[in-house]
Coordinates of C-alpha atoms in Angstrom, one line a residue:
X1 CA -17.7 -12.5 -22.9
X2 CA -16.8 -11.6 -26.7
X3 CA -14.0 -9.3 -27.2
X4 CA -12.9 -8.6 -31.2
X5 CA -9.4 -8.4 -32.7
X6 CA -9.2 -4.8 -32.3
X7 CA -10.5 -4.8 -28.5
X8 CA -8.0 -7.3 -27.9
X9 CA -5.3 -5.3 -29.6
X10 CA -6.0 -2.1 -27.5
X11 CA -6.2 -4.1 -24.2
X12 CA -2.6 -5.5 -24.9
X13 CA -1.5 -2.2 -26.1
X14 CA -2.4 -0.9 -22.4
X15 CA 0.0 -3.8 -21.1
X16 CA -3.4 -5.7 -20.1
X17 CA -4.4 -9.0 -20.4
X18 CA -7.7 -10.3 -22.0
X19 CA -7.8 -12.5 -18.7
X20 CA -7.4 -9.7 -16.5
X21 CA -10.2 -7.4 -18.3
X22 CA -12.6 -10.5 -18.4
X23 CA -12.1 -10.9 -14.6
X24 CA -12.6 -7.0 -14.2
X25 CA -16.0 -7.4 -16.2
X26 CA -17.0 -10.3 -14.0
X27 CA -16.1 -8.7 -10.8
X28 CA -19.0 -5.9 -12.1
X29 CA -21.1 -9.0 -12.6
X30 CA -21.1 -10.9 -9.7
X31 CA -20.7 -7.4 -7.3
X32 CA -17.8 -7.0 -4.5
X33 CA -18.4 -7.5 -0.9
X34 CA -18.8 -4.7 1.5
X35 CA -15.9 -4.5 4.2
X36 CA -17.4 -6.5 7.1
X37 CA -17.0 -4.1 10.5
X38 CA -16.8 -5.9 13.3
X39 CA -16.0 -2.4 15.5
X40 CA -14.4 0.4 15.5
X41 CA -10.8 0.6 16.5
X42 CA -10.3 2.6 19.5
X43 CA -7.6 3.6 22.2
X44 CA -6.4 0.4 23.7
X45 CA -8.5 -1.7 21.2
X46 CA -6.6 -1.4 18.2
X47 CA -5.0 2.0 18.5
X48 CA -2.1 2.7 21.0
X49 CA -1.6 6.0 22.8
X50 CA 2.0 6.6 23.9
X51 CA 2.6 8.4 27.3
X52 CA 4.5 11.6 26.7
X53 CA 7.7 9.9 28.5
X54 CA 7.8 7.4 26.0
X55 CA 8.2 9.8 22.6
X56 CA 11.9 10.7 23.2
X57 CA 12.5 6.8 23.9
X58 CA 11.5 6.5 20.0
X59 CA 12.8 9.3 18.7
X60 CA 16.2 8.6 20.3
X61 CA 15.8 4.8 18.6
X62 CA 14.9 6.5 15.2
X63 CA 18.0 9.2 15.3
X64 CA 20.2 6.3 16.5
X65 CA 19.8 4.6 13.4
X66 CA 18.7 6.8 10.5
X67 CA 22.4 7.2 9.3
X68 CA 22.6 3.4 9.0
X69 CA 19.1 2.6 6.9
X70 CA 18.1 3.9 3.8
X71 CA 15.2 6.0 3.7
X72 CA 12.6 7.3 1.5
X73 CA 9.5 9.2 1.3
X74 CA 6.6 8.2 -0.8
X75 CA 4.4 11.1 -2.0
X76 CA 1.0 10.5 -3.9
X77 CA 0.9 13.9 -5.8
X78 CA -0.5 12.9 -9.4
X79 CA -3.9 15.2 -8.6
X80 CA -4.9 18.5 -10.3
X81 CA -6.4 20.7 -8.0
X82 CA -9.8 21.0 -9.9
X83 CA -11.6 20.2 -6.7
X84 CA -10.1 22.4 -4.3
X85 CA -12.1 25.2 -6.5
X86 CA -15.2 23.2 -7.1
X87 CA -17.2 26.4 -5.3
X88 CA -15.2 28.9 -7.5
X89 CA -15.8 27.1 -10.6
X90 CA -19.5 26.7 -9.8
X91 CA -19.8 30.8 -9.1
X92 CA -18.3 31.3 -12.4
X93 CA -21.0 29.1 -14.1
X94 CA -23.6 30.6 -12.4
X95 CA -23.1 34.3 -11.3
X96 CA -24.1 37.1 -13.9
X97 CA -23.0 40.4 -12.8
X98 CA -25.8 42.0 -14.6
X99 CA -28.1 40.5 -12.1
X100 CA -26.9 42.1 -9.2
X101 CA -23.7 42.1 -6.7
X102 CA -21.7 39.1 -5.8
X103 CA -22.9 39.7 -1.9
X104 CA -26.2 39.5 -3.0
X105 CA -25.3 36.4 -4.8
X106 CA -23.9 34.8 -1.7
X107 CA -26.8 35.9 0.7
X108 CA -29.1 34.1 -2.1
X109 CA -27.5 31.1 -2.6
X110 CA -26.0 31.1 1.5
X111 CA -22.7 30.2 0.2
X112 CA -20.3 30.6 2.9
X113 CA -17.5 29.1 0.9
X114 CA -17.5 31.9 -1.3
X115 CA -18.1 34.7 1.6
X116 CA -14.9 33.2 3.3
X117 CA -12.9 33.1 0.0
X118 CA -13.5 36.7 -0.2
X119 CA -13.4 38.0 3.3
X120 CA -9.9 36.1 3.2
X121 CA -8.9 37.2 -0.3
X122 CA -5.4 39.1 0.7
X123 CA -4.3 36.5 3.1
X124 CA -3.7 33.8 0.2
X125 CA -0.4 33.2 -0.8
X126 CA -1.1 33.5 -4.7
X127 CA -2.9 36.9 -3.7
X128 CA 0.0 39.2 -5.2
X129 CA 0.3 36.8 -8.1
X130 CA -3.0 36.9 -8.9
X131 CA -3.2 40.7 -8.4
X132 CA -0.1 41.3 -10.7
X133 CA -1.4 39.4 -13.6
X134 CA -4.8 41.1 -13.4
X135 CA -2.8 44.8 -13.3
X136 CA -0.9 43.8 -16.4
X137 CA -3.9 42.8 -18.1
X138 CA -6.3 45.3 -17.4
X139 CA -4.9 48.9 -16.9
X140 CA -8.0 50.2 -15.4
X141 CA -8.3 47.5 -13.3
X142 CA -8.1 49.8 -10.4
X143 CA -10.8 52.0 -11.4
X144 CA -13.4 48.6 -11.4
X145 CA -16.0 48.3 -9.2
X146 CA -15.1 45.9 -6.2
X147 CA -17.7 43.1 -8.2
X148 CA -15.6 43.5 -11.5
X149 CA -12.3 43.1 -9.4
X150 CA -13.7 40.1 -7.6
X151 CA -15.3 38.5 -10.6
X152 CA -12.3 39.1 -12.8
X153 CA -9.7 37.8 -9.6
X154 CA -11.6 34.3 -10.1
X155 CA -11.6 34.3 -13.6
X156 CA -7.8 35.2 -13.7
X157 CA -6.7 32.2 -11.1
X158 CA -9.2 29.6 -13.2
X159 CA -9.6 30.4 -16.6
X160 CA -7.6 27.8 -19.2
X161 CA -6.3 30.9 -20.7
X162 CA -4.8 32.7 -17.7
X163 CA -3.3 31.3 -14.5
X164 CA -5.3 28.0 -15.1
X165 CA -4.8 26.9 -11.1
X166 CA -7.6 24.2 -11.7
X167 CA -6.0 22.2 -14.0
X168 CA -2.3 22.6 -12.3
X169 CA -1.3 19.9 -10.0
X170 CA -1.9 20.2 -6.3
X171 CA 1.7 20.0 -5.5
X172 CA 2.8 23.1 -7.5
X173 CA 0.3 25.6 -6.7
X174 CA 1.2 28.3 -4.1
X175 CA 0.3 27.1 -0.9
X176 CA 2.2 29.5 2.2
X177 CA 3.8 32.7 2.0
X178 CA 6.7 34.0 4.1
X179 CA 7.5 37.4 5.3
X180 CA 9.9 38.2 2.5
X181 CA 7.2 37.5 -0.1
X182 CA 8.6 34.3 -1.0
X183 CA 5.6 31.6 -2.1
X184 CA 6.3 28.1 -1.3
X185 CA 4.6 25.0 -3.0
X186 CA 3.5 21.8 -1.2
X187 CA 6.1 20.2 -3.3
X188 CA 8.8 22.5 -1.9
X189 CA 7.5 22.2 1.9
X190 CA 7.7 18.3 1.5
X191 CA 11.5 18.7 1.0
X192 CA 12.0 20.6 3.8
X193 CA 10.1 18.5 6.1
X194 CA 11.9 15.2 4.7
X195 CA 15.2 17.1 5.6
X196 CA 14.2 16.8 9.3
X197 CA 14.1 13.1 9.5
X198 CA 16.2 11.9 6.9
X199 CA 20.2 10.7 7.1
X200 CA 22.2 13.7 7.9
X201 CA 25.0 11.7 5.9
X202 CA 23.2 11.0 2.3
X203 CA 21.1 12.9 0.1
X204 CA 17.3 13.4 1.2
X205 CA 15.3 10.6 -1.0
X206 CA 11.8 11.8 -2.3
X207 CA 9.6 9.6 -4.7
X208 CA 6.5 11.8 -6.0
X209 CA 4.0 10.0 -8.4
X210 CA 2.8 12.4 -10.7
X211 CA 0.6 13.1 -14.0
X212 CA 3.0 12.2 -16.9
X213 CA 1.8 15.5 -18.6
X214 CA 3.1 17.3 -15.7
X215 CA 6.6 16.0 -15.4
X216 CA 8.2 19.0 -17.0
X217 CA 6.6 21.2 -14.5
X218 CA 7.9 19.3 -11.4
X219 CA 11.4 19.4 -13.0
X220 CA 11.4 23.0 -13.7
X221 CA 10.1 23.7 -10.0
X222 CA 12.7 21.4 -8.5
X223 CA 15.3 23.9 -10.4
X224 CA 14.0 26.9 -9.5
X225 CA 14.2 25.9 -5.7
X226 CA 16.9 23.6 -5.6
X227 CA 19.5 25.9 -4.2
X228 CA 17.5 28.0 -1.8
X229 CA 16.2 24.8 -0.4
X230 CA 19.7 22.9 0.0
X231 CA 20.9 26.3 1.6
X232 CA 18.2 26.6 4.0
X233 CA 17.9 22.8 5.0
X234 CA 21.4 21.8 5.0
X235 CA 20.9 18.9 2.6
X236 CA 21.1 17.9 -0.8
X237 CA 17.8 15.9 -2.4
X238 CA 17.7 12.8 -4.4
X239 CA 14.3 13.3 -6.3
X240 CA 12.8 10.7 -8.4
X241 CA 8.9 10.5 -10.3
X242 CA 6.8 7.6 -11.6
X243 CA 3.5 7.6 -13.1
X244 CA 0.6 5.4 -12.7
X245 CA 0.9 2.7 -15.3
X246 CA -1.7 2.3 -17.8
X247 CA -1.6 -1.4 -17.2
X248 CA -3.5 -0.5 -13.7
X249 CA -6.5 1.1 -15.5
X250 CA -9.6 -0.8 -15.5
X251 CA -12.5 -1.3 -18.1
X252 CA -15.8 0.7 -17.8
X253 CA -19.0 -0.9 -18.3
X254 CA -22.5 0.2 -19.3
X255 CA -25.4 -0.6 -16.4
X256 CA -25.9 -4.0 -17.8
X257 CA -22.1 -4.7 -17.3
X258 CA -21.3 -4.9 -20.9
X259 CA -18.3 -2.8 -21.9
X260 CA -18.7 0.7 -22.5
X261 CA -17.8 1.9 -26.1
X262 CA -16.4 5.3 -27.1
X263 CA -17.9 7.1 -29.8
X264 CA -15.3 5.7 -32.2
X265 CA -15.9 1.8 -31.0
X266 CA -13.0 1.7 -28.7
X267 CA -13.1 0.2 -25.1
X268 CA -13.4 2.9 -22.5
X269 CA -10.5 2.5 -19.7
X270 CA -10.0 4.6 -16.5
X271 CA -7.8 5.5 -14.1
X272 CA -8.3 3.2 -10.8
X273 CA -7.8 5.2 -7.9
X274 CA -4.6 5.2 -5.8
X275 CA -4.6 1.7 -5.2
X276 CA -2.8 1.5 -8.7
X277 CA 0.3 3.3 -7.2
X278 CA 1.3 -0.6 -5.1
X279 CA 2.6 -1.1 -8.3
X280 CA 4.6 2.4 -8.3
X281 CA 5.4 1.5 -4.4
X282 CA 6.5 -2.1 -5.3
X283 CA 9.1 -0.9 -7.4
X284 CA 11.0 1.0 -4.7
X285 CA 13.7 -0.1 -2.7
X286 CA 14.4 1.5 1.0
X287 CA 14.3 0.0 4.5
X288 CA 12.0 2.6 5.6
X289 CA 9.5 4.7 3.5
X290 CA 7.2 7.3 5.2
X291 CA 4.0 7.8 3.1
X292 CA 1.9 11.2 3.3
X293 CA -0.3 12.8 0.9
X294 CA 1.0 15.7 -1.3
X295 CA -1.4 18.3 0.3
X296 CA -0.6 17.5 4.1
X297 CA 2.0 20.1 4.8
X298 CA 2.6 23.0 7.3
X299 CA 4.8 25.9 7.2
X300 CA 8.1 25.9 8.8
X301 CA 7.1 27.6 12.0
X302 CA 5.2 23.7 12.6
X303 CA 7.5 21.7 11.0
X304 CA 9.7 20.4 13.9
X305 CA 6.5 19.4 15.7
X306 CA 5.2 17.1 12.4
X307 CA 8.7 15.9 12.0
X308 CA 8.7 14.6 15.5
X309 CA 6.1 12.5 15.6
X310 CA 7.1 11.0 11.9
X311 CA 10.4 9.9 14.2
X312 CA 8.2 8.7 16.7
X313 CA 6.4 6.2 14.3
X314 CA 9.8 5.2 13.0
X315 CA 11.2 4.6 16.0
X316 CA 8.2 1.7 16.6
X317 CA 8.6 0.5 13.6
X318 CA 12.1 -0.3 14.2
X319 CA 11.6 -1.9 17.3
X320 CA 8.8 -3.9 16.5
X321 CA 10.7 -4.9 13.3
X322 CA 13.7 -5.6 15.2
X323 CA 11.7 -8.4 17.6
X324 CA 9.9 -10.0 14.6
X325 CA 13.2 -10.1 12.7
X326 CA 14.8 -12.1 15.6
X327 CA 11.7 -14.2 16.4
X328 CA 11.8 -15.2 12.6
X329 CA 15.5 -16.4 12.5
X330 CA 14.7 -18.5 15.7
X331 CA 11.7 -20.1 14.1
X332 CA 14.0 -20.9 11.0
X333 CA 16.6 -22.2 12.5
X334 CA 16.1 -23.4 15.8
X335 CA 13.8 -25.7 18.1
X336 CA 11.9 -23.1 20.2
X337 CA 10.8 -24.0 23.1
X338 CA 7.1 -24.1 24.1
X339 CA 7.5 -20.8 26.2
X340 CA 9.2 -19.5 23.5
X341 CA 6.3 -20.0 21.1
X342 CA 3.9 -18.6 23.6
X343 CA 6.1 -15.4 23.9
X344 CA 6.1 -15.1 20.1
X345 CA 2.2 -15.3 20.1
X346 CA 1.8 -12.8 22.7
X347 CA 4.2 -10.4 20.8
X348 CA 2.0 -10.9 17.7
X349 CA -1.0 -9.9 19.6
X350 CA 0.2 -7.3 22.0
X351 CA 2.6 -5.6 19.8
X352 CA 1.3 -5.8 16.3
X353 CA -2.2 -6.3 17.0
X354 CA -2.4 -9.5 15.0
X355 CA -5.3 -12.3 15.9
X356 CA -4.3 -15.3 17.1
X357 CA -6.7 -18.3 15.6
X358 CA -8.6 -19.9 19.0
X359 CA -7.4 -23.1 17.7
X360 CA -3.4 -22.4 17.8
X361 CA -3.2 -24.5 21.0
X362 CA -4.8 -27.7 19.1
X363 CA -1.9 -27.2 16.1
X364 CA 0.9 -29.9 15.9
X365 CA 4.3 -28.1 16.8
X366 CA 5.4 -28.1 13.3
X367 CA 2.6 -26.4 12.2
X368 CA 2.6 -23.9 15.3
X369 CA 5.8 -22.7 14.1
X370 CA 4.7 -22.6 10.6
X371 CA 1.8 -20.6 11.6
X372 CA 3.8 -18.0 13.6
X373 CA 6.5 -17.6 10.7
X374 CA 3.8 -16.9 8.5
X375 CA 1.8 -14.0 10.5
X376 CA 5.3 -12.8 11.2
X377 CA 6.6 -12.7 7.9
X378 CA 5.0 -9.7 6.4
X379 CA 5.5 -6.2 5.5
X380 CA 4.8 -3.8 8.4
X381 CA 3.1 -0.4 8.5
X382 CA 2.9 2.0 11.7
X383 CA -0.2 4.2 10.8
X384 CA -0.7 7.4 12.6
X385 CA -4.4 8.3 13.6
X386 CA -5.9 11.2 14.4
X387 CA -9.0 11.8 16.5
X388 CA -12.2 12.2 14.6
X389 CA -13.1 16.2 14.1
X390 CA -15.8 15.0 11.5
X391 CA -13.2 14.8 8.4
X392 CA -14.9 12.5 5.2
X393 CA -12.7 9.6 4.4
X394 CA -11.4 6.5 5.8
X395 CA -10.9 5.3 9.6
X396 CA -9.3 2.3 11.5
X397 CA -11.7 -0.4 12.0
X398 CA -11.5 -4.0 13.1
X399 CA -13.1 -5.7 9.9
X400 CA -13.8 -9.6 9.5
X401 CA -12.9 -11.4 6.1
X402 CA -14.8 -14.1 4.4
X403 CA -12.6 -16.8 6.4
X404 CA -13.9 -15.3 9.7
X405 CA -10.3 -14.0 10.4
X406 CA -10.7 -10.5 12.3
X407 CA -7.9 -8.0 11.5
X408 CA -7.2 -4.2 11.9
X409 CA -7.7 -2.3 8.4
X410 CA -8.2 1.3 7.3
X411 CA -11.8 1.2 5.7
X412 CA -13.2 3.9 3.3
X413 CA -16.6 5.1 3.6
X414 CA -17.5 4.0 0.1
X415 CA -16.4 0.2 1.3
X416 CA -19.1 0.0 4.0
X417 CA -22.8 -1.1 3.7
X418 CA -24.5 2.2 4.7
X419 CA -27.9 0.4 4.4
X420 CA -27.2 -1.8 7.3
X421 CA -27.6 0.0 10.6
X422 CA -25.5 -2.3 12.6
X423 CA -22.3 -1.4 10.1
X424 CA -23.6 2.5 9.9
X425 CA -23.7 3.0 13.5
X426 CA -19.8 1.4 13.9
X427 CA -18.7 3.7 11.2
X428 CA -20.3 6.7 13.1
X429 CA -18.9 5.4 16.7
X430 CA -15.1 6.0 15.0
X431 CA -13.3 8.1 17.4
X432 CA -10.2 8.2 14.7
X433 CA -9.7 9.1 11.1
X434 CA -7.1 8.1 8.7
X435 CA -4.8 11.0 8.0
X436 CA -2.5 8.9 5.5
X437 CA 0.7 9.2 7.6
X438 CA 2.4 5.9 7.3
X439 CA 5.8 4.3 7.8
X440 CA 6.3 1.2 6.1
X441 CA 8.7 -1.5 6.3
X442 CA 8.9 -3.7 3.1
X443 CA 11.8 -6.1 3.4
X444 CA 11.7 -9.2 5.5
X445 CA 14.5 -10.7 8.1
X446 CA 17.0 -11.5 5.4
X447 CA 16.7 -7.8 3.9
X448 CA 15.0 -8.9 1.0
X449 CA 12.7 -7.0 -0.8
X450 CA 8.7 -8.2 -0.2
X451 CA 6.6 -8.3 -3.4
X452 CA 4.0 -6.3 -2.0
X453 CA 1.4 -7.5 -5.0
X454 CA 1.1 -10.8 -2.8
X455 CA -0.5 -8.8 0.0
X456 CA -3.6 -7.6 -1.3
X457 CA -6.9 -8.3 -0.8
X458 CA -8.6 -7.7 -4.2
X459 CA -12.0 -8.1 -2.8
X460 CA -11.8 -4.6 -1.3
X461 CA -12.2 -2.9 -4.5
X462 CA -15.1 -1.0 -5.0
X463 CA -17.6 -0.2 -7.9
X464 CA -18.6 3.5 -8.5
X465 CA -21.1 5.3 -11.0
X466 CA -19.8 7.7 -13.3
X467 CA -21.2 9.3 -16.4
X468 CA -19.9 9.6 -19.9
X469 CA -20.7 11.9 -22.9
X470 CA -24.1 12.1 -20.6
X471 CA -24.2 7.9 -20.6
X472 CA -24.1 6.2 -17.0
X473 CA -21.3 3.9 -16.7
X474 CA -20.0 1.7 -13.8
X475 CA -15.9 2.0 -13.0
X476 CA -13.6 0.0 -10.8
X477 CA -11.4 1.3 -8.6
X478 CA -8.7 -1.1 -7.2
X479 CA -8.2 -1.5 -3.5
X480 CA -6.8 1.5 -2.2
X481 CA -3.0 1.8 -1.3
X482 CA -3.5 2.3 2.1
X483 CA -6.7 0.3 2.2
X484 CA -6.9 -3.5 0.3
X485 CA -3.6 -2.7 -1.2
X486 CA -1.9 -3.4 2.3
X487 CA -4.8 -5.7 3.9
X488 CA -2.2 -8.4 4.8
X489 CA 0.6 -6.1 5.9
X490 CA 1.0 -6.2 9.7
X491 CA -0.8 -3.0 10.8
X492 CA 0.0 -1.0 14.0
X493 CA -2.2 2.4 14.8
X494 CA -0.8 5.2 17.1
X495 CA -2.5 8.0 18.0
X496 CA -1.0 11.5 16.6
X497 CA -1.8 14.8 17.7
X498 CA -4.2 16.9 15.3
X499 CA -1.2 19.3 14.2
X500 CA 0.3 16.5 11.7
X501 CA -2.8 16.7 10.0
X502 CA -3.3 19.7 7.8
X503 CA -4.6 18.8 4.2
X504 CA -5.6 21.4 1.7
X505 CA -8.9 19.9 0.5
X506 CA -10.5 23.2 -0.5
X507 CA -8.7 26.4 -1.0
X508 CA -10.1 27.9 1.7
X509 CA -8.0 25.3 4.2
X510 CA -5.1 28.0 3.0
X511 CA -6.8 30.3 5.7
X512 CA -6.2 27.7 8.7
X513 CA -3.4 28.8 11.1
X514 CA -0.9 26.0 10.0
X515 CA -1.0 27.2 6.6
X516 CA -0.3 30.9 7.4
X517 CA 2.7 32.8 8.7
X518 CA 1.7 35.0 11.7

């Protein structure tokens, strides 16, 4: 493929190489394989269900160690809140006040989301913020009709020259309102929650990946809340930020796989999805890293329960990691007996859900040792899984790769071939859902950090169709952060209760119990 000197300059300015971009174009040309689902992961077949009497054991294991290890929470927080308000933007585009009431519009369009929004209006954490702005802007607001008031309310929330909630970072929107009228953001709630499972002797460390243009907004918010959060939590905070790297952008192509050109003749690049953040994660250093999405928070009443299960997952990670490290030292330094090798193989299968080759017994002793060491010597992730309640998104599955190896993976529905009845049925039968609730060990038995980029399955990327200035284009999403980017990690799935999963995908989710103060 011929790129001009100007194209190559643009590619290199982004921190990419010509070879990388040519490889991206090849992926469009050759297509990417769908994930090959073998079966859904279920309780006792890939997902651990812990008896209640074991929970305290894992919590104690974590609590005993938390002041001796470094702990960090990693929160992808780059997204604007636009999708939260999608049905409200549609309403503003389509509703005409001269052609009838909002009620009749709701009935005509059968718009249940809009109906729920207006019914619950006063329960939203931002209600008084919007109302105060309206009364300052319109001195006659109280004498307007209900229709006008409701329309003005939505306009005040979303118009670019007003409060502009849709273009704000999701992490900085009002999420909860407490009894003293104090409003808290998702960003603030993450600080409180993290304090419950961090070292009591050091600052609580959090790392947020954000959009560069919002950097100052997060800094301002932290300055505004820092004193209050420190007093209430009894902790100090060490907060860092990073941006999705431009060098992780991917080229867009036309439907015929030619580079898509902008009107000025330059190449079109796009951010490549949350898989790009494996680079940001790889730059961090901690013994244990908790990963959780920005919008998955609860009010203070539920925080202890949520924190309890974070400690359980971390306790499991520490226990499994201790045993794995002990076996790795033995494989490196000792001459393990045949019984010991069988014990290590059983540990990999039973505790780390790793499938061992059926040819293992035929290998020479030297190769058996190498094989087990290679299987053990990987980053570890313990992932909470919740019962499937019909939420869209990824889930836990057993998949087979091109070499025939079977492993546990978190798979997004976009990676699954919906035209295959077998694959569709496995997807339909999934019992659990991925809430993005991970605890990660990113160091080896010598205390050295892994290079996480070595454990990515690059073929787990996927191609999506987009439009730009009315023209179709194909875009490439890198393997998702907890999907293909962690495909070659050792993975343990553990069932956690639904209370640990409270995302705010649409603004109406803020009306659900875990986001409301009774």
